[in-house]
Amino acid sequence: MILVSGATGGIGGEVCRLLEASGTPFRAMARKPEQVETLRRGGMDAVLGDFDRPDTLAAALRDCDVMFLVTPPTPDQFAQETAAIDAAKRAGVGRIVKISASDGNVRSPVPWARTHALIDHHLRSAGIGWTLLKPTAFMQNFLWFKDPVSRGFLPQVTGTGSVSWVDTRDVARVAATVLSQDGHEGATYFLTGPETLDMKGAARHISEVVEHRVRYLNLPKPLFRALLRLTGNSRWMTKGLVVQFADVVAGHHDIDPTFEIERLTGDRARSFADFVRDHREEFAKANS
Ligand SMILES: NC(=O)c1ccc[n+]([C@@H]2O[C@H](COP(=O)([O-])OP(=O)(O)OC[C@H]3O[C@@H](n4cnc5c(N)ncnc54)[C@H](OP(=O)(O)O)[C@@H]3O)[C@@H](O)[C@H]2O)c1
């Protein structure tokens, strides 16, 4: 049995859909009773589990062989994921498949990159099987800027820095594959899209799909910070994102494409153009 955490989220939700479609038995975990009810109404085996209340995890993990572990980036992420790893070990789970990050590094100025590196270390030394999935930045991050894009501007602070953007649906595809197969224990997979794109290149692809000109606007940091706050990001998240984009990406520190998605799943990773086409309506008329 596979336990899928984050079943109401981007990657975890897609993992559930893929496992369901392939007829693989799994149990979806959510932290609120009403979310569990909704998942059950949709026909899934669902269970309550809250990483902030580790006492709820033993029941969620009962009789599970493999766990898919994902949490959102927050100041609580280290406590949540290490509690989950320790609970899985106590419950006799054989392996954890964890969403980490390609830039995980204990010396990184980006808070979640530091946190993932520390959690990865905890997992590798916990005495339980593990598989680490390390995606680069998500194409879905561009949806934060769908309003300015619909008005012809792509705001960022990355200068000429580029990223091997990955689609979260492909990250989920790898997760569903390695959750349901043997042979991935002790493996670390760096997951990227098929190409490295800077913001000018991204704006060009968006322009072609939405059929109006979208220009990259390289903003001063304070303006970008204000925009992130306006789009609903917390102060902590905003600070981290500005460091990630203005220092790390603008400083050309992202990895080159790895092609692991195609090697592991047999199907090529979605390109940025594929992603934009699939979200055309959102980019074209976010505000109309
Ligand atoms: N964004 C990027 O570019 C990027 C790049 C590389 C790696 N990552 C990593 O990807 C991960 C985020 O993946 P995602 O986009 O799929 O996240 P997401 O859509 O934000 O989903 C997070 C899931 O975690 C659940 N959750 C939150 N708090 C919980 C708790 N206390 N107990 C149990 N479940 C809880 C959420 O449930 P609710 O619905 O109840 O909130 C949701 O289902 C992060 O670790 C991030 O560092 C992100």
mmCIF file of N, CA and C and ligand atoms in Angstrom, residues 6-12 29-32 35 49-52 70-73 77 80-81 99-102 112 116 135-138 141 144 168, ligand 1:
data_model
loop_
_atom_site.group_PDB
_atom_site.id
_atom_site.type_symbol
_atom_site.label_atom_id
_atom_site.label_comp_id
_atom_site.label_asym_id
_atom_site.label_seq_id
_atom_site.Cartn_x
_atom_site.Cartn_y
_atom_site.Cartn_z
ATOM 1 N N GLY A 6 -0.139 15.220 0.804
ATOM 2 C CA GLY A 6 -0.354 16.350 -0.109
ATOM 3 C C GLY A 6 -1.392 16.060 -1.171
ATOM 4 N N ALA A 7 -2.362 15.187 -0.849
ATOM 5 C CA ALA A 7 -3.336 14.739 -1.863
ATOM 6 C C ALA A 7 -4.226 15.876 -2.359
ATOM 7 N N THR A 8 -4.307 16.997 -1.595
ATOM 8 C CA THR A 8 -5.095 18.147 -2.057
ATOM 9 C C THR A 8 -4.216 19.166 -2.783
ATOM 10 N N GLY A 9 -2.915 18.862 -2.931
ATOM 11 C CA GLY A 9 -1.985 19.828 -3.514
ATOM 12 C C GLY A 9 -1.679 19.541 -4.976
ATOM 13 N N GLY A 10 -0.756 20.335 -5.535
ATOM 14 C CA GLY A 10 -0.425 20.231 -6.957
ATOM 15 C C GLY A 10 0.165 18.878 -7.317
ATOM 16 N N ILE A 11 1.314 18.524 -6.734
ATOM 17 C CA ILE A 11 1.974 17.278 -7.126
ATOM 18 C C ILE A 11 1.244 16.066 -6.549
ATOM 19 N N GLY A 12 0.907 16.121 -5.245
ATOM 20 C CA GLY A 12 0.237 14.978 -4.608
ATOM 21 C C GLY A 12 -1.101 14.657 -5.272
ATOM 22 N N MET A 29 -3.788 11.024 1.737
ATOM 23 C CA MET A 29 -3.826 11.643 3.071
ATOM 24 C C MET A 29 -4.127 13.137 2.963
ATOM 25 N N ALA A 30 -5.024 13.616 3.845
ATOM 26 C CA ALA A 30 -5.310 15.054 3.914
ATOM 27 C C ALA A 30 -5.454 15.421 5.387
ATOM 28 N N ARG A 31 -5.275 16.732 5.681
ATOM 29 C CA ARG A 31 -5.185 17.116 7.104
ATOM 30 C C ARG A 31 -6.500 17.547 7.730
ATOM 31 N N LYS A 32 -7.567 17.722 6.901
ATOM 32 C CA LYS A 32 -8.851 18.168 7.462
ATOM 33 C C LYS A 32 -9.934 17.148 7.148
ATOM 34 N N GLN A 35 -11.685 17.557 3.864
ATOM 35 C CA GLN A 35 -10.900 17.178 2.667
ATOM 36 C C GLN A 35 -10.952 15.661 2.479
ATOM 37 N N GLY A 49 -4.497 12.836 8.214
ATOM 38 C CA GLY A 49 -3.124 12.867 8.735
ATOM 39 C C GLY A 49 -2.621 14.290 8.661
ATOM 40 N N ASP A 50 -2.110 14.794 9.805
ATOM 41 C CA ASP A 50 -1.649 16.183 9.861
ATOM 42 C C ASP A 50 -0.209 16.179 10.357
ATOM 43 N N PHE A 51 0.707 16.692 9.540
ATOM 44 C CA PHE A 51 2.121 16.698 9.939
ATOM 45 C C PHE A 51 2.368 17.574 11.173
ATOM 46 N N ASP A 52 1.452 18.494 11.463
ATOM 47 C CA ASP A 52 1.595 19.315 12.674
ATOM 48 C C ASP A 52 1.074 18.587 13.911
ATOM 49 N N VAL A 70 5.404 15.095 0.752
ATOM 50 C CA VAL A 70 5.517 16.466 0.243
ATOM 51 C C VAL A 70 4.865 17.413 1.235
ATOM 52 N N THR A 71 5.513 18.545 1.468
ATOM 53 C CA THR A 71 4.910 19.614 2.280
ATOM 54 C C THR A 71 5.196 20.937 1.571
ATOM 55 N N PRO A 72 4.392 21.964 1.848
ATOM 56 C CA PRO A 72 4.678 23.261 1.216
ATOM 57 C C PRO A 72 5.876 23.933 1.892
ATOM 58 N N PRO A 73 6.549 24.840 1.169
ATOM 59 C CA PRO A 73 7.657 25.565 1.799
ATOM 60 C C PRO A 73 7.140 26.576 2.824
ATOM 61 N N GLN A 77 8.454 23.527 7.723
ATOM 62 C CA GLN A 77 8.682 22.376 6.838
ATOM 63 C C GLN A 77 9.635 21.339 7.445
ATOM 64 N N GLN A 80 7.806 19.414 10.169
ATOM 65 C CA GLN A 80 6.741 18.562 9.604
ATOM 66 C C GLN A 80 7.322 17.309 8.943
ATOM 67 N N GLU A 81 8.337 17.498 8.095
ATOM 68 C CA GLU A 81 8.837 16.339 7.336
ATOM 69 C C GLU A 81 9.657 15.397 8.217
ATOM 70 N N ILE A 99 9.686 14.695 -2.149
ATOM 71 C CA ILE A 99 9.938 15.852 -3.025
ATOM 72 C C ILE A 99 10.923 16.766 -2.309
ATOM 73 N N SER A 100 12.095 16.901 -2.903
ATOM 74 C CA SER A 100 13.122 17.797 -2.383
ATOM 75 C C SER A 100 13.279 18.943 -3.390
ATOM 76 N N ALA A 101 14.469 19.454 -3.587
ATOM 77 C CA ALA A 101 14.672 20.542 -4.549
ATOM 78 C C ALA A 101 16.065 20.436 -5.144
ATOM 79 N N SER A 102 16.182 20.783 -6.435
ATOM 80 C CA SER A 102 17.469 20.627 -7.131
ATOM 81 C C SER A 102 18.548 21.512 -6.516
ATOM 82 N N TRP A 112 14.149 27.538 1.782
ATOM 83 C CA TRP A 112 13.660 26.165 1.538
ATOM 84 C C TRP A 112 14.743 25.284 0.925
ATOM 85 N N HIS A 116 15.399 21.754 2.660
ATOM 86 C CA HIS A 116 15.356 20.469 1.950
ATOM 87 C C HIS A 116 16.671 19.703 2.161
ATOM 88 N N PRO A 135 13.319 18.363 -8.126
ATOM 89 C CA PRO A 135 12.947 19.178 -9.291
ATOM 90 C C PRO A 135 13.584 20.561 -9.251
ATOM 91 N N THR A 136 13.750 21.145 -10.451
ATOM 92 C CA THR A 136 14.120 22.568 -10.535
ATOM 93 C C THR A 136 12.844 23.387 -10.313
ATOM 94 N N ALA A 137 12.891 24.691 -10.639
ATOM 95 C CA ALA A 137 11.723 25.548 -10.406
ATOM 96 C C ALA A 137 10.568 25.132 -11.316
ATOM 97 N N PHE A 138 9.341 25.282 -10.789
ATOM 98 C CA PHE A 138 8.148 24.798 -11.483
ATOM 99 C C PHE A 138 7.655 25.802 -12.531
ATOM 100 N N ASN A 141 4.898 28.182 -11.480
ATOM 101 C CA ASN A 141 5.160 29.469 -10.807
ATOM 102 C C ASN A 141 4.749 30.652 -11.697
ATOM 103 N N TRP A 144 1.516 32.718 -11.148
ATOM 104 C CA TRP A 144 1.426 33.868 -10.222
ATOM 105 C C TRP A 144 1.277 35.165 -11.006
ATOM 106 N N THR A 168 5.013 20.499 -13.017
ATOM 107 C CA THR A 168 4.727 19.659 -11.835
ATOM 108 C C THR A 168 4.013 18.351 -12.233
HETATM 109 N N1 LIG B 1 7.718 25.941 -6.528
HETATM 110 C C1 LIG B 1 8.859 25.491 -7.035
HETATM 111 O O1 LIG B 1 9.359 26.023 -8.023
HETATM 112 C C2 LIG B 1 9.530 24.292 -6.409
HETATM 113 C C3 LIG B 1 10.697 23.786 -6.992
HETATM 114 C C4 LIG B 1 11.319 22.650 -6.424
HETATM 115 C C5 LIG B 1 10.768 22.047 -5.291
HETATM 116 N N2 LIG B 1 9.615 22.564 -4.746
HETATM 117 C C6 LIG B 1 9.044 21.906 -3.559
HETATM 118 O O2 LIG B 1 7.781 21.336 -3.902
HETATM 119 C C7 LIG B 1 6.998 21.221 -2.708
HETATM 120 C C8 LIG B 1 5.601 21.795 -2.942
HETATM 121 O O3 LIG B 1 4.906 20.923 -3.813
HETATM 122 P P1 LIG B 1 3.427 21.307 -4.336
HETATM 123 O O4 LIG B 1 3.547 22.486 -5.266
HETATM 124 O O5 LIG B 1 2.749 20.084 -4.801
HETATM 125 O O6 LIG B 1 2.777 21.828 -2.977
HETATM 126 P P2 LIG B 1 1.271 22.315 -2.705
HETATM 127 O O7 LIG B 1 0.466 22.325 -3.965
HETATM 128 O O8 LIG B 1 1.399 23.594 -1.917
HETATM 129 O O9 LIG B 1 0.690 21.154 -1.775
HETATM 130 C C9 LIG B 1 1.081 21.013 -0.451
HETATM 131 C C10 LIG B 1 0.237 19.923 0.173
HETATM 132 O O10 LIG B 1 0.668 19.744 1.535
HETATM 133 C C11 LIG B 1 -0.504 19.732 2.355
HETATM 134 N N3 LIG B 1 -0.194 20.160 3.727
HETATM 135 C C12 LIG B 1 0.082 21.403 4.160
HETATM 136 N N4 LIG B 1 0.250 21.407 5.496
HETATM 137 C C13 LIG B 1 0.046 20.120 5.903
HETATM 138 C C14 LIG B 1 0.044 19.501 7.174
HETATM 139 N N5 LIG B 1 0.285 20.170 8.307
HETATM 140 N N6 LIG B 1 -0.219 18.158 7.248
HETATM 141 C C15 LIG B 1 -0.478 17.456 6.096
HETATM 142 N N7 LIG B 1 -0.497 17.998 4.865
HETATM 143 C C16 LIG B 1 -0.248 19.315 4.776
HETATM 144 C C17 LIG B 1 -1.440 20.719 1.670
HETATM 145 O O11 LIG B 1 -2.752 20.522 2.168
HETATM 146 P P3 LIG B 1 -3.857 21.721 2.240
HETATM 147 O O12 LIG B 1 -4.599 21.654 0.933
HETATM 148 O O13 LIG B 1 -4.704 21.354 3.397
HETATM 149 O O14 LIG B 1 -3.108 23.015 2.428
HETATM 150 C C18 LIG B 1 -1.251 20.285 0.214
HETATM 151 O O15 LIG B 1 -2.009 19.142 -0.087
HETATM 152 C C19 LIG B 1 7.749 22.020 -1.623
HETATM 153 O O16 LIG B 1 8.448 21.142 -0.767
HETATM 154 C C20 LIG B 1 8.722 22.875 -2.427
HETATM 155 O O17 LIG B 1 9.870 23.247 -1.690
HETATM 156 C C21 LIG B 1 9.000 23.661 -5.277
#
